[in-house]
Amino acid sequence: MRERKAARFRWNLFPYLAVLPAAALVIILMVLPIGETIYRSFTNWDGLTSNLIGLENFRLIFQNPVIIQVFVNSAIFLISVPLILAASVVVAVLVYERVLGWRVFRFLFFIPAVLSPVIVGALFSTFFLPSGLVDKALSPVGLSSYPWLSHPWTARAVVILALVWTSFGFGMVVVLSAMSTIDPALYDAAAIDGASWWRRLWSITVPMISGSLQFLSVINVIYTFTSLFSFVYVITAGGPGFATTTVDYFTYITSFENGQFGYGAALAVLLFLVVLVLTIVQVKLFPRREVQGS
Amino acid sequence: MSSARVRRAVVFVALCLVGVTTVYPLIFMALNSMRTSQAYEVSPYGLPTRYSLDNFRALFNQVPFLSSLLHSVIVVVPAVVLATLFSALAAFVFTKVPIRLGNVLFWVMLTIMFMPGIVVLIPLYVEIAHLGLATNFTPAILVYTAINIPYGTYLLRSIFRGIPDAVIDAARVDGAGWLKIFARVVLPMGRAGVMTVGILTFLNIWNELFISVVLLHTSSTQMMTPTLAQLSGRYSNNIPVIMTGLLLGSIPTLLVYFVTARVFIRGMLSGAIR
Amino acid sequence: MPRRRLRTAAAGVLATVLVTAVAACSSGSSGSSGAGSKPTITIWNDALAVGSCGVPAADSFLTRGVNLFLKTNPGFNVKISQVACDASPAFNTLLKSSEVAGTTPDIAQLYVGGQVIQNGKYLVPLNNYLSPSYINSLTGWKYVTDGYQSKPNGNIYAVPYGAGYWYFVYYNKALFARAGITNPQPATWADLIAIAKKLKAKGITPFDIGEKEGYVGAWTQDALISALVGDAGVLKMYSGAQSLDSPALTQPYQAWHQLFADGLTNSDAPSLTYSSGVAQFAAGKAAMNMTGGFFNSQFIKGLGSNVGLFPIPVLPGSQFPKSLSGGPNNAYSVFRSSKYVADDIKLIKFLTTLPVQELSVNELGQLPNNVSFTPSAAFQAQQPLLTAQYKYIQVDHYALGEAFDNIMPGTICSYWYQTNSAVFGGTLSASSAASSMQSQMKSYLATAASG
């Protein structure tokens, strides 16, 4: 009798103990700080003293023309998301064909994703320096000596290029994994019905992987708003001027370099709201097509 | 030639082109690490004339490579182990143990997954400084663990879902406690997935810049990635030296990838990530 | 099979715990002095502020000065922590985080004005440690004193070091000669632009500028702002009495932008580092550059007697048409957390004595700020550029204005540098930049009000 009670006691406690470490860490190191950030965004905190100043931080943020530009920059970098999705799908489809050496290609294409954005960023910025790799390559065409990193749009293009190069490998694997759930018989049937390769792609493949595409889209949009820090830090330091400064980079400068933590907290809160809204919009707008078995 | 054959040839060529763009930057890094700055200025494409290790030597003397490598290992290894372990436990509870609060906690985690790191870092940074732990590795380890738990739990949840309930029930009938089921049934069966999540977590933490710059910014605790980030600033005029540094910096993650590639790719393709 | 796996897992967890324990106990390789050995004084040195860029720490005047001190005061170890030149913003972050964490050094070498005053609450007021005769033996106390000497007996937070830097246009005599210009003395900014266009017509790049960090814009606009409104005007902006969104800022921004927009500089200026711009000028690639004396020795090394200088000319409506901007740049402060305050001050006083300051002239490119200093003939021969500057000050009696970024708070200055780069490259308009600066200033004043 006691043995059975002991056993029951043990397995009633287990779920709570098992979840405890994860829950404790997440609550203490993430949920509580979020609360504190929200609180501090209404103060003039400098790391030591803090007084409530209401909406003053937010008012100053919206009055600052540079900040508008910074949010616009992050939005501009969203261009990378459809590019990443397209590259991932194209490469996945190519690999799926299983031509000679497809396993090697699959292995190689993930390598950029393994490298740190810092390394990728430094590499790409080196390529685009005056009299660098790209410059010498373009000189026969007469486009040399163009200061890529000195003009806002081309500087952004370099960042986007680095971003796509890093991300397409992961996207490829996700799409391949989704494609593996597609019954090849579907393709055969469509081929017998006379559908061309292109038609098969759009009518069968894309709908079946829509779930993965939505996942990749959400992940990459979030990444654009929250993780371009490394690229910007290394490639352009936010420049030229503020042209490639993203919201998280600007918040870093304001908070950690300038010590205006209340102001930085307000920026962080705004950033979080933007990401939340974008995520909800994407999930509502691009519904996953749940197929049986997936 | 049949159209199918033509198509396969086109595909192969396309794959080769993509392969070149993937691999060439690495080759560029490797080749230029053995050239001199003057040679680079003449032509960025050239091949090294001698196999000189001068750049490597200069770099090791001036940049704290080994110590930042050590610091990265100190922080990343525990964080990966803890994050994977705790995520696995949580995911197991959410999928296999009949319990009510699971869903609520899960959705909380999902929301947090989408959180920009800076939102939590500002107060954490100040609190850690106030506690006098600014030069201690433990806060960074715990922060990295916490930040990677939501994503890990999310991934492992779909992996564990793939384990048939029948196996669990059979073990329960045999009188096994939940912990035993976790360790002896679920973990072994989901081993590939767990390893994949572990490797993804490793890559996420090792390659991450923001948190490591904010939390461990003194020279006595600096990690690998911030050290690499400073290279292009310090050696702006000497591209080959930068390339050498980047090459050395790539080695840890490339090594991990090469060693675990088979298991890793299999795990990724098994349908966990979607 | 399962048991072995469990054992491996247990070993993994154990290893993790061990590593974590080691990590928790070790606090990096921080410089904690061992018990019983000599006490250690730590000095944090921002190389950019001192102009010691490019000089290895071991050869720096600071190291040599400290070693001289230790010969007669052997009871200490001194540890100098020198930050790399391009890590100047990182130095600010480091200071801030060390203040929050309570791990501040004993002595820090800070920028005069904004940086010193902003960190004031962590610094030891030096009034009681400095005798009136000592104070009178050096110049430059105004901007290290609380309130900038607007009220009597303000706290003195730092000892100023060196007479400072004055911002000039440095020019390549040979390239100028090629365009038929000798002894240029443009009085107005428009005259300078005319000269630049003349050079450009002859196929010479007028300016070689690296404006990635925004420092060159700062040095140039310091001069323009000082000429427009003088110290009084900048002090009004510092106290918040005058908005930064005013012609005192927008006019210089506009002039600075025009330089790039008119194609008078190298085309990659917005993303080129300031040190690369300096190096290119020293290599003779362009006719002019604008900076302070930090790079005098680099210029002499590269161009020899081929390099000259003239004051940065002024914009229309300037109150001080013949003026120089700049002033004392660096200062040494003692942190309240230091356990050896009296000894720290002893060391600083030693460093400011004339013999040590004379050691620093070549490296820092600035004159000593000892009142007793007069340049000998030999000195004049060795330092032609400094002597030329000296002439503008002592002989031609140019008005001296304290640089905008010596007066304004450190965070505003950092922000200003970035706007300079943006305005220069044309990605931010002059008016947006000024209004953005005002917004930042208001945020700063709100934060400062609490402390």
Coordinates of C-alpha atoms in Angstrom, one line a residue, chain B residues 76-214:
Chain B
V76 CA 29.0 27.8 -24.5
V77 CA 29.5 24.2 -23.5
P78 CA 27.6 24.4 -20.2
A79 CA 24.9 26.6 -21.8
V80 CA 24.3 24.1 -24.6
V81 CA 24.2 21.1 -22.3
L82 CA 21.9 22.8 -19.8
A83 CA 19.6 24.3 -22.5
T84 CA 19.2 21.0 -24.3
L85 CA 18.6 19.1 -21.1
F86 CA 16.1 21.5 -19.7
S87 CA 14.3 21.9 -23.0
A88 CA 14.1 18.1 -23.4
L89 CA 12.7 17.7 -19.9
A90 CA 10.1 20.4 -20.6
A91 CA 9.2 19.2 -24.0
F92 CA 8.8 15.7 -22.6
V93 CA 6.4 17.0 -20.0
F94 CA 4.4 19.0 -22.6
T95 CA 4.0 16.1 -24.9
K96 CA 3.9 12.9 -23.0
V97 CA 2.8 13.7 -19.4
P98 CA -0.9 14.4 -19.0
I99 CA -0.8 17.7 -17.2
R100 CA -2.9 20.8 -17.5
L101 CA -0.6 23.7 -17.2
G102 CA 1.5 22.5 -20.1
N103 CA -0.3 24.5 -22.7
V104 CA -0.2 27.8 -21.0
L105 CA 3.5 27.6 -20.2
F106 CA 4.1 26.5 -23.8
W107 CA 2.5 29.5 -25.3
V108 CA 4.3 31.8 -22.9
M109 CA 7.5 30.3 -24.1
L110 CA 6.5 30.7 -27.7
T111 CA 5.9 34.4 -27.2
I112 CA 9.3 34.8 -25.6
M113 CA 11.0 33.1 -28.4
F114 CA 10.1 36.0 -30.6
M115 CA 11.6 38.5 -28.2
P116 CA 14.4 40.7 -29.3
G117 CA 17.4 40.0 -27.0
I118 CA 17.8 43.6 -26.2
V119 CA 14.5 43.8 -24.3
V120 CA 15.8 41.6 -21.6
L121 CA 19.5 42.5 -21.8
I122 CA 19.1 46.1 -20.6
P123 CA 17.9 45.3 -17.1
L124 CA 19.9 42.1 -16.9
Y125 CA 23.1 43.9 -17.7
V126 CA 22.5 46.4 -14.9
E127 CA 21.4 43.8 -12.4
I128 CA 24.5 41.7 -13.1
A129 CA 26.7 44.7 -12.7
H130 CA 25.0 45.6 -9.4
L131 CA 25.6 42.1 -8.1
G132 CA 29.3 42.5 -8.9
L133 CA 29.3 39.7 -11.4
A134 CA 30.4 41.7 -14.3
T135 CA 33.6 39.6 -14.8
N136 CA 32.0 36.3 -14.0
F137 CA 31.1 33.8 -16.6
T138 CA 28.1 32.3 -14.8
P139 CA 25.5 35.0 -15.6
A140 CA 26.3 34.7 -19.3
I141 CA 26.0 31.0 -19.2
L142 CA 22.6 31.2 -17.5
V143 CA 21.4 33.9 -19.8
Y144 CA 22.4 32.0 -22.9
T145 CA 20.7 28.9 -21.4
A146 CA 17.4 30.8 -20.7
I147 CA 17.3 32.4 -24.1
N148 CA 17.7 29.1 -26.0
I149 CA 15.2 27.2 -23.9
P150 CA 12.0 28.4 -25.7
Y151 CA 13.4 27.5 -29.2
G152 CA 14.8 24.2 -28.0
T153 CA 11.5 23.3 -26.3
Y154 CA 9.6 24.2 -29.4
L155 CA 11.7 22.0 -31.6
L156 CA 12.0 19.1 -29.2
R157 CA 8.2 19.1 -28.7
S158 CA 7.6 18.3 -32.3
I159 CA 10.4 15.7 -32.2
F160 CA 8.9 14.0 -29.1
R161 CA 5.5 14.1 -30.6
G162 CA 6.8 11.8 -33.2
I163 CA 7.4 9.1 -30.6
P164 CA 4.4 6.8 -30.5
D165 CA 2.4 6.9 -27.4
A166 CA 2.1 3.2 -27.5
V167 CA 5.8 2.9 -26.5
I168 CA 5.3 5.2 -23.5
D169 CA 2.1 3.3 -22.4
A170 CA 3.9 0.0 -22.6
A171 CA 6.6 1.3 -20.4
R172 CA 4.1 2.7 -17.9
V173 CA 2.4 -0.6 -17.8
D174 CA 5.7 -2.2 -17.0
G175 CA 5.8 0.0 -13.9
A176 CA 8.5 2.5 -15.1
G177 CA 8.4 6.0 -13.5
W178 CA 8.4 9.1 -15.7
L179 CA 12.1 9.8 -15.2
K180 CA 13.0 6.3 -16.3
I181 CA 10.7 6.7 -19.3
F182 CA 12.5 9.9 -20.2
A183 CA 16.0 8.6 -19.8
R184 CA 15.5 5.1 -21.2
V185 CA 12.8 5.4 -23.8
V186 CA 12.3 9.0 -25.0
L187 CA 15.8 10.2 -25.1
P188 CA 17.3 7.2 -26.9
M189 CA 14.4 7.2 -29.4
G190 CA 14.7 10.9 -30.1
R191 CA 18.4 10.9 -29.9
A192 CA 19.0 12.2 -33.4
G193 CA 16.6 15.1 -32.8
V194 CA 18.1 15.9 -29.5
M195 CA 21.6 16.0 -31.0
T196 CA 20.3 18.2 -33.8
V197 CA 18.8 20.6 -31.3
G198 CA 22.0 20.6 -29.3
I199 CA 24.1 21.4 -32.4
L200 CA 21.7 24.2 -33.5
T201 CA 21.8 25.6 -30.0
F202 CA 25.6 25.4 -30.0
L203 CA 25.8 27.3 -33.3
N204 CA 23.3 29.9 -32.0
I205 CA 25.3 30.6 -28.9
W206 CA 28.8 30.4 -30.3
N207 CA 28.2 32.7 -33.2
E208 CA 26.2 35.2 -31.2
L209 CA 27.6 38.7 -30.8
F210 CA 25.2 40.9 -28.9
I211 CA 24.9 39.2 -25.6
S212 CA 28.6 38.3 -25.4
V213 CA 29.6 41.9 -26.2
V214 CA 27.2 43.3 -23.5

